[in-house]
XYZ file of C-alpha atoms in Angstrom:
192
model
C 166.356 -121.644 -142.643
C 164.178 -118.509 -142.296
C 161.212 -120.516 -143.618
C 161.765 -123.296 -141.065
C 162.698 -121.559 -137.812
C 163.299 -117.863 -138.568
C 166.638 -116.186 -139.184
C 167.677 -116.047 -135.510
C 168.408 -112.323 -135.394
C 167.079 -110.036 -132.688
C 163.896 -108.064 -133.551
C 165.751 -104.726 -133.499
C 168.433 -105.896 -135.976
C 168.271 -103.975 -139.281
C 168.923 -107.144 -141.301
C 166.251 -109.286 -139.588
C 163.886 -110.999 -142.006
C 160.382 -109.805 -141.164
C 158.456 -112.827 -139.862
C 155.229 -111.369 -141.246
C 156.706 -111.644 -144.758
C 158.525 -114.985 -144.504
C 156.539 -116.834 -141.841
C 158.595 -119.485 -139.985
C 156.932 -122.894 -139.804
C 158.212 -123.321 -136.224
C 156.232 -120.378 -134.854
C 153.318 -120.428 -137.306
C 149.719 -120.760 -136.137
C 148.417 -124.232 -135.226
C 146.050 -124.060 -138.187
C 149.022 -124.459 -140.551
C 151.772 -125.960 -138.365
C 150.393 -128.659 -136.126
C 152.449 -128.564 -132.909
C 152.973 -131.943 -131.262
C 154.075 -131.609 -127.626
C 155.675 -134.747 -126.216
C 155.654 -134.629 -122.426
C 159.183 -135.453 -121.217
C 157.819 -136.592 -117.833
C 155.739 -139.433 -119.285
C 157.682 -140.171 -122.491
C 161.153 -140.918 -121.161
C 162.794 -143.121 -123.805
C 163.767 -142.421 -127.412
C 161.702 -145.350 -128.731
C 158.630 -143.855 -126.993
C 159.424 -140.510 -128.650
C 159.496 -142.273 -132.032
C 156.143 -143.901 -131.295
C 154.654 -140.474 -130.473
C 155.948 -139.106 -133.793
C 154.483 -142.053 -135.719
C 151.099 -141.495 -134.046
C 151.305 -137.746 -134.737
C 151.725 -138.423 -138.488
C 147.957 -138.992 -138.494
C 147.615 -135.178 -138.267
C 149.794 -134.514 -141.339
C 147.662 -133.328 -144.244
C 150.333 -132.176 -146.693
C 150.957 -133.430 -150.213
C 153.263 -136.324 -150.945
C 155.780 -137.826 -148.571
C 157.347 -135.266 -146.242
C 160.927 -135.006 -145.031
C 161.967 -134.502 -141.428
C 164.183 -131.525 -140.654
C 166.128 -132.233 -137.455
C 169.633 -132.311 -136.019
C 172.293 -134.900 -136.716
C 172.412 -135.677 -132.993
C 168.715 -136.543 -132.883
C 169.007 -138.937 -135.840
C 172.091 -140.513 -134.252
C 170.206 -141.122 -130.975
C 167.507 -142.986 -132.878
C 170.000 -145.005 -134.945
C 171.847 -146.130 -131.799
C 168.719 -147.570 -130.155
C 168.895 -151.293 -129.372
C 166.388 -153.963 -128.447
C 166.634 -156.052 -125.263
C 168.974 -158.528 -126.958
C 171.400 -155.768 -127.993
C 170.607 -155.594 -131.710
C 170.123 -152.239 -133.405
C 166.471 -151.394 -134.108
C 167.327 -149.635 -137.380
C 170.100 -150.619 -139.791
C 170.324 -147.203 -141.422
C 168.550 -143.871 -141.930
C 166.352 -145.355 -144.660
C 164.870 -147.904 -142.227
C 164.358 -145.190 -139.613
C 162.681 -142.869 -142.132
C 160.396 -145.676 -143.312
C 159.352 -146.378 -139.707
C 158.434 -142.728 -139.107
C 156.786 -142.333 -142.516
C 159.074 -139.697 -144.011
C 161.183 -139.724 -147.173
C 164.389 -138.927 -145.307
C 166.145 -136.571 -142.930
C 167.545 -133.118 -143.569
C 170.094 -132.200 -140.910
C 169.795 -128.577 -139.783
C 172.621 -127.686 -137.362
C 170.986 -124.432 -136.175
C 168.093 -126.445 -134.703
C 170.425 -127.797 -132.005
C 169.248 -126.598 -128.597
C 166.366 -124.539 -130.014
C 163.651 -123.835 -127.447
C 160.548 -121.728 -127.093
C 158.685 -120.685 -123.984
C 154.878 -120.665 -123.803
C 153.104 -118.661 -121.118
C 149.603 -119.838 -120.182
C 147.021 -118.531 -117.738
C 145.424 -115.150 -117.211
C 145.409 -114.353 -113.502
C 148.861 -113.828 -111.913
C 148.391 -116.848 -109.646
C 147.514 -119.079 -112.641
C 150.350 -118.067 -114.993
C 152.711 -120.904 -115.910
C 155.645 -120.950 -118.290
C 156.421 -124.148 -120.172
C 159.609 -124.775 -122.150
C 159.497 -126.746 -125.403
C 162.649 -128.222 -126.996
C 162.449 -128.638 -130.769
C 162.873 -132.241 -131.930
C 162.108 -131.712 -135.611
C 159.817 -130.332 -138.288
C 158.052 -132.652 -140.734
C 157.022 -131.038 -144.006
C 157.043 -131.519 -147.761
C 158.695 -128.217 -148.798
C 156.555 -127.721 -151.943
C 153.687 -127.088 -149.469
C 155.522 -123.915 -148.360
C 154.739 -121.188 -150.884
C 157.407 -118.596 -151.759
C 156.484 -115.462 -153.651
C 158.213 -112.412 -155.092
C 157.102 -109.083 -156.451
C 157.337 -108.163 -160.132
C 158.453 -111.611 -161.206
C 161.424 -111.768 -158.860
C 163.026 -108.573 -160.104
C 166.537 -108.129 -158.710
C 167.884 -104.631 -158.009
C 171.640 -104.040 -158.171
C 173.465 -101.263 -156.348
C 177.140 -100.358 -156.243
C 179.018 -97.633 -154.446
C 182.605 -96.716 -153.668
C 183.465 -96.804 -149.962
C 186.239 -94.251 -149.369
C 186.904 -95.578 -145.837
C 187.938 -99.006 -147.113
C 189.042 -97.887 -150.607
C 186.866 -100.470 -152.343
C 183.662 -100.891 -154.313
C 180.687 -102.422 -152.532
C 177.938 -104.247 -154.382
C 174.432 -105.104 -153.221
C 171.824 -107.310 -154.879
C 168.325 -107.023 -153.473
C 164.971 -108.632 -154.101
C 161.699 -108.838 -152.214
C 160.131 -112.128 -151.268
C 157.495 -113.672 -149.056
C 156.637 -117.155 -147.893
C 154.118 -119.081 -145.816
C 152.147 -122.283 -145.520
C 148.898 -121.869 -147.447
C 147.094 -125.113 -146.611
C 146.079 -126.255 -143.102
C 148.092 -128.911 -141.235
C 150.797 -129.198 -143.895
C 153.588 -129.247 -141.286
C 154.188 -131.022 -137.998
C 156.373 -129.347 -135.392
C 157.589 -132.017 -132.961
C 158.614 -130.677 -129.536
C 159.460 -132.054 -126.099
C 157.757 -130.302 -123.214
C 160.352 -130.110 -120.453
């Protein structure tokens, strides 16, 4: 999850994963994560959102067939879409994935309700704040490179805690991760 959207902890938390070491795809630079902003004012239906995603796949330059990381609710909305006669547009997730051009869907519950705010403009009178709701992230995970120091060496620590009258154990390793090739991920967002 830290590689996709960050670990969700506050910056002053001691246990926060440093985003300079494991760079989240969601907030990565546009060189690596191509951000697709779907304007909610002009794109009002779910089938129009799907069409925008299909057109955005032109910008995907990763290896192989990617997967789409999204919420269960988003996939359900797309599966429940009907045509004008009342028939379902997609019989199952496989049909939906084939339409978008992905291998399948990975449901990530912590993506539900995830937003980011973008401030634009320089002069105080020109500053605007836009809110973007995350729809999903399209990536082939082998394009995200993880690394460790000294071959992934794991350090073990144990200590007796007199306050709780028990032994405490800690296993620790160092790791890093980031996208190393341009445009290997698509971040699909709705601009509200």
